[in-house]
């Protein structure tokens, strides 16, 4: 399936039933040129080399055409060089206020309240709302107001494949400004960036962890969530554009190349930095590694712990995944709750 060139489309792997088999085959190749001209790096060493390269740019291709696109370019996640260093430092400083112990407890509280009056809720609706509310509160914002605004921003900037109902960019920009403040204020952008990066990715983490952990016995700990993130990475790939030639093992990928970075392949391939690494590969490596990995794991543990305490079991159902190029996100996960559970109402 993989060779000097391949017809495999990495963007389809995250939602495929045989996702793990696809990425294991990719991991065995290390570096390969795709039929569409992009490159795929998939072994742990190759992935680390590209993610750590200063010449690997994260700036989105194309010109900024609206205010939402301009906002994206000012986020740390989509910045390079000195701009990235300054913007990332602002994000890290804000995240210091989101103590993992506190956000785990708050996620459990909001989950318990969210379940009130719901007999067979969709855990994925919960997964998109609660993390944004928890982090917004940690940043001093009104979580109930901010969560739907960030959802609209995600649907504008990170739509599913084939999406035709993207929100109007001016309406999204106006909503973000009303909820957060001026879009050219770097503190405002840092807050937006944290919530934008957290919403879809944390929902994917909650989804894959729910499938593997709900219905068991005992407490759900952050270590359980990390184990799932290693065995079924929720963020399965990322992309880079090379500004200069980059050597990956014995292969030189030329400047101007677009590179698909197989995070899931690196995780499943094993080896140094995988099972015993500092964090799962799904959170990245290098200067753009996720600064909120601890918070994402804590929030997920809080959500799933509250679901487990309410006696949540997944309904026996076929599981389909959203058509996303990089995230393994269940489209829906209906759960049933233990008879007699009495979650508190949302106040």
XYZ file of C-alpha atoms in Angstrom:
347
model
C 0.000 0.000 0.000
C 2.894 2.331 0.711
C 5.899 2.699 -1.529
C 7.935 5.347 -3.316
C 4.574 6.930 -4.024
C 1.144 6.004 -2.736
C -2.510 6.624 -3.460
C -3.398 6.467 0.238
C -5.178 9.620 1.429
C -4.071 10.322 5.034
C -7.045 12.653 5.571
C -9.399 9.655 5.401
C -7.531 7.585 7.989
C -8.864 9.319 11.106
C -12.479 8.370 10.398
C -11.790 4.935 8.889
C -12.734 1.708 10.694
C -9.234 0.368 9.977
C -7.472 3.595 11.001
C -4.859 1.773 13.095
C -3.877 -0.595 10.275
C -3.475 2.346 7.883
C -1.213 4.227 10.271
C 0.867 1.162 11.172
C 1.623 0.609 7.499
C 2.446 4.299 7.168
C 4.739 4.146 10.187
C 6.782 1.417 8.573
C 7.646 3.729 5.679
C 9.092 6.601 7.706
C 8.984 9.099 4.823
C 7.004 8.789 1.577
C 5.956 11.032 -1.287
C 2.203 11.042 -1.862
C 0.613 10.985 -5.291
C -0.733 14.522 -4.828
C 2.792 15.890 -4.338
C 2.714 16.196 -0.566
C 5.020 14.245 1.715
C 3.988 11.954 4.564
C 6.227 11.436 7.600
C 5.077 8.690 9.910
C 7.830 7.033 11.979
C 8.609 8.479 15.430
C 12.006 9.797 14.322
C 10.614 11.328 11.118
C 7.687 12.968 12.909
C 9.982 14.400 15.593
C 12.386 15.727 12.944
C 9.699 17.675 11.084
C 7.904 18.961 14.187
C 11.216 20.177 15.597
C 12.442 21.878 12.414
C 12.550 25.680 12.476
C 11.835 25.636 8.733
C 8.511 23.806 9.252
C 5.873 26.541 9.066
C 2.357 26.403 10.504
C 1.108 29.593 8.842
C -2.070 28.765 6.848
C -1.712 28.885 3.081
C -3.380 31.683 1.134
C -4.074 35.315 1.848
C -6.231 36.627 4.668
C -9.593 37.537 3.155
C -11.759 38.328 6.181
C -11.564 39.258 9.864
C -11.840 35.648 11.020
C -8.894 34.666 8.841
C -6.943 37.560 10.299
C -7.800 36.373 13.806
C -6.512 32.906 12.960
C -3.192 34.325 11.743
C -2.742 36.076 15.114
C -3.182 32.869 17.124
C -0.035 31.232 18.514
C -0.960 27.916 16.901
C -0.790 29.505 13.446
C 2.304 31.674 13.983
C 6.015 31.139 13.400
C 9.213 32.626 14.767
C 9.207 35.535 17.190
C 5.460 36.047 16.800
C 4.875 32.471 17.864
C 7.192 32.749 20.869
C 5.459 35.869 22.166
C 1.946 34.586 21.539
C 2.625 31.159 22.975
C 4.046 32.733 26.151
C 0.761 34.627 26.572
C -1.207 31.395 26.142
C 0.962 29.544 28.670
C 0.571 32.358 31.201
C -3.216 32.213 30.880
C -3.249 28.424 31.161
C -1.339 28.655 34.445
C -4.646 29.861 35.939
C -6.366 26.650 34.818
C -5.081 24.305 37.514
C -5.688 20.695 36.358
C -7.113 19.641 39.732
C -9.571 22.547 39.716
C -10.668 22.134 36.091
C -11.179 18.390 36.596
C -13.482 19.070 39.541
C -15.360 21.778 37.641
C -15.763 19.527 34.598
C -17.287 16.853 36.832
C -19.682 19.396 38.395
C -20.861 20.770 35.055
C -21.253 17.277 33.615
C -23.415 16.198 36.540
C -25.604 19.281 36.097
C -25.746 18.851 32.314
C -27.124 15.314 32.764
C -30.099 16.511 34.809
C -33.353 15.564 33.082
C -31.656 13.749 30.191
C -32.545 10.043 29.954
C -30.432 9.067 26.932
C -28.128 12.004 26.201
C -25.549 12.280 23.447
C -22.176 12.341 25.159
C -20.661 14.153 22.183
C -22.962 17.152 22.702
C -21.663 17.221 26.272
C -18.090 16.851 24.998
C -18.342 20.023 22.922
C -19.957 22.177 25.598
C -18.409 21.373 28.969
C -14.668 21.739 28.142
C -15.220 25.178 26.600
C -17.247 26.295 29.619
C -14.636 25.033 32.080
C -11.714 26.716 30.339
C -13.671 29.914 29.757
C -14.407 30.150 33.482
C -10.728 29.555 34.276
C -9.931 32.508 32.000
C -12.435 34.737 33.799
C -15.149 34.545 31.132
C -18.813 33.541 31.151
C -18.671 29.954 29.937
C -22.325 29.708 28.896
C -21.967 32.789 26.692
C -18.575 31.934 25.248
C -19.057 28.234 24.372
C -21.503 28.769 21.462
C -19.319 31.592 20.106
C -16.292 29.302 19.993
C -18.411 26.595 18.400
C -19.240 29.011 15.580
C -15.579 29.946 15.199
C -14.630 26.268 14.944
C -17.296 25.621 12.312
C -15.916 28.582 10.321
C -12.184 27.861 10.593
C -12.131 24.075 11.020
C -15.176 22.695 9.179
C -15.778 19.032 8.542
C -14.841 17.741 5.117
C -17.563 18.655 2.642
C -19.271 21.109 5.027
C -21.571 23.546 3.235
C -23.108 25.351 6.218
C -20.127 27.363 7.462
C -21.194 30.458 9.427
C -20.838 33.909 7.875
C -17.347 35.267 8.728
C -18.582 38.740 9.643
C -21.186 37.310 11.994
C -18.553 35.098 13.619
C -16.119 38.004 13.984
C -18.833 40.205 15.512
C -19.794 37.463 17.989
C -16.169 36.885 19.023
C -15.630 40.627 19.493
C -18.778 40.960 21.627
C -17.799 38.000 23.830
C -14.044 38.602 24.137
C -13.070 42.097 23.019
C -11.093 43.658 20.115
C -9.619 41.093 17.737
C -6.311 42.982 17.501
C -5.695 42.734 21.268
C -3.161 39.941 21.832
C -4.584 38.988 25.252
C -8.011 38.642 23.656
C -6.532 36.548 20.859
C -4.718 34.337 23.389
C -7.994 33.583 25.197
C -9.774 32.866 21.921
C -6.861 30.691 20.791
C -7.000 28.512 23.899
C -10.713 27.850 23.529
C -10.561 27.395 19.752
C -7.772 24.836 20.039
C -9.483 23.055 22.928
C -13.042 22.640 21.648
C -12.749 20.150 18.790
C -9.638 18.365 20.045
C -10.945 17.843 23.587
C -14.284 16.645 22.220
C -12.384 14.051 20.187
C -10.419 12.980 23.276
C -13.606 12.642 25.333
C -15.224 10.667 22.516
C -12.490 8.077 22.079
C -12.004 7.794 25.847
C -15.735 7.345 26.461
C -15.842 4.425 24.045
C -13.017 2.670 25.864
C -13.649 3.588 29.494
C -17.386 3.939 30.146
C -19.150 0.894 31.518
C -16.139 -0.334 33.484
C -15.648 -0.385 37.215
C -13.916 2.033 39.540
C -12.851 5.646 39.089
C -11.659 7.101 35.812
C -8.297 8.766 36.322
C -6.159 11.051 34.187
C -3.773 8.129 33.700
C -6.638 6.181 32.084
C -7.247 9.066 29.687
C -3.551 9.233 28.780
C -3.526 5.499 28.093
C -6.430 5.916 25.665
C -4.722 8.872 23.967
C -1.772 6.588 23.278
C -3.817 3.638 22.022
C -6.323 5.640 19.915
C -4.908 9.125 19.301
C -7.726 11.682 18.938
C -5.562 14.129 16.952
C -4.112 11.863 14.293
C -2.165 14.204 12.049
C -0.996 17.742 11.598
C 0.512 19.584 8.637
C 3.559 21.728 7.957
C 4.947 23.664 4.987
C 8.725 23.667 4.664
C 10.396 27.041 4.166
C 13.788 25.378 3.596
C 15.027 21.888 2.750
C 14.675 19.548 5.754
C 16.611 16.307 6.152
C 14.609 13.426 7.601
C 16.908 10.451 7.985
C 18.410 9.778 4.570
C 15.682 11.760 2.764
C 15.756 15.464 2.012
C 12.303 17.017 1.694
C 12.645 20.146 -0.447
C 11.627 23.676 0.475
C 8.067 24.518 -0.481
C 6.790 21.020 0.280
C 3.607 20.418 2.239
C 4.130 17.674 4.805
C 1.485 15.520 6.454
C 2.763 14.574 9.917
C 1.347 11.240 11.074
C 1.017 11.626 14.846
C -1.035 8.447 15.141
C 1.519 6.503 13.114
C 4.330 7.665 15.387
C 2.357 6.595 18.467
C 1.447 3.179 17.114
C 4.934 2.524 15.736
C 6.367 2.356 19.237
C 9.923 3.181 20.141
C 11.504 6.099 22.004
C 9.158 8.915 22.900
C 6.055 6.773 22.501
C 4.856 4.568 25.351
C 7.268 6.165 27.810
C 7.276 9.654 26.303
C 6.462 12.809 28.279
C 3.035 13.120 26.645
C 1.213 11.140 23.945
C 2.170 12.025 20.370
C -1.368 13.294 19.805
C -0.336 16.455 21.709
C 2.584 17.040 19.344
C 6.275 17.689 19.813
C 8.589 20.617 19.230
C 7.831 24.327 19.626
C 4.139 23.918 18.716
C 3.392 21.047 21.117
C 0.044 21.509 22.825
C 0.446 23.748 25.892
C -2.854 22.534 27.355
C -2.274 18.772 27.444
C -2.611 18.599 31.241
C -5.871 20.569 31.176
C -7.313 18.447 28.349
C -6.588 15.240 30.240
C -7.990 16.645 33.481
C -11.203 17.907 31.870
C -11.719 14.586 30.100
C -11.212 12.676 33.352
C -13.706 14.972 35.083
C -16.352 14.549 32.380
C -15.980 10.776 32.185
C -15.747 10.407 35.951
C -19.095 12.179 36.357
C -20.639 10.068 33.588
C -19.387 6.911 35.284
C -20.716 8.085 38.646
C -24.133 8.561 37.013
C -24.018 4.973 35.787
C -23.540 5.901 32.146
C -23.266 3.049 29.658
C -22.936 3.418 25.914
C -25.988 2.323 23.964
C -25.164 -0.560 21.628
C -24.975 1.317 18.327
C -22.854 1.523 15.184
C -20.222 4.195 15.737
C -19.523 6.564 12.868
C -16.867 9.236 12.972
C -17.054 12.795 11.771
C -15.423 13.417 8.377
C -12.439 15.338 9.655
C -8.934 15.263 8.198
C -7.098 15.161 11.509
C -9.476 14.216 14.344
C -10.957 10.868 15.303
C -14.258 12.153 16.650
C -17.363 9.975 17.132
C -20.337 11.672 15.481
C -22.558 10.724 18.429
C -22.417 8.503 21.517
C -25.785 7.892 23.126
C -25.566 6.825 26.767
C -28.069 5.482 29.251
C -27.893 6.438 32.910
C -28.347 4.304 35.971
C -31.934 4.292 37.199
C -32.311 6.425 40.270
C -29.339 8.698 39.674
C -30.120 12.239 40.704
C -27.780 14.784 39.135
C -28.174 18.315 40.441
C -29.841 20.882 38.228
C -27.738 23.426 36.355
C -27.728 26.686 38.248
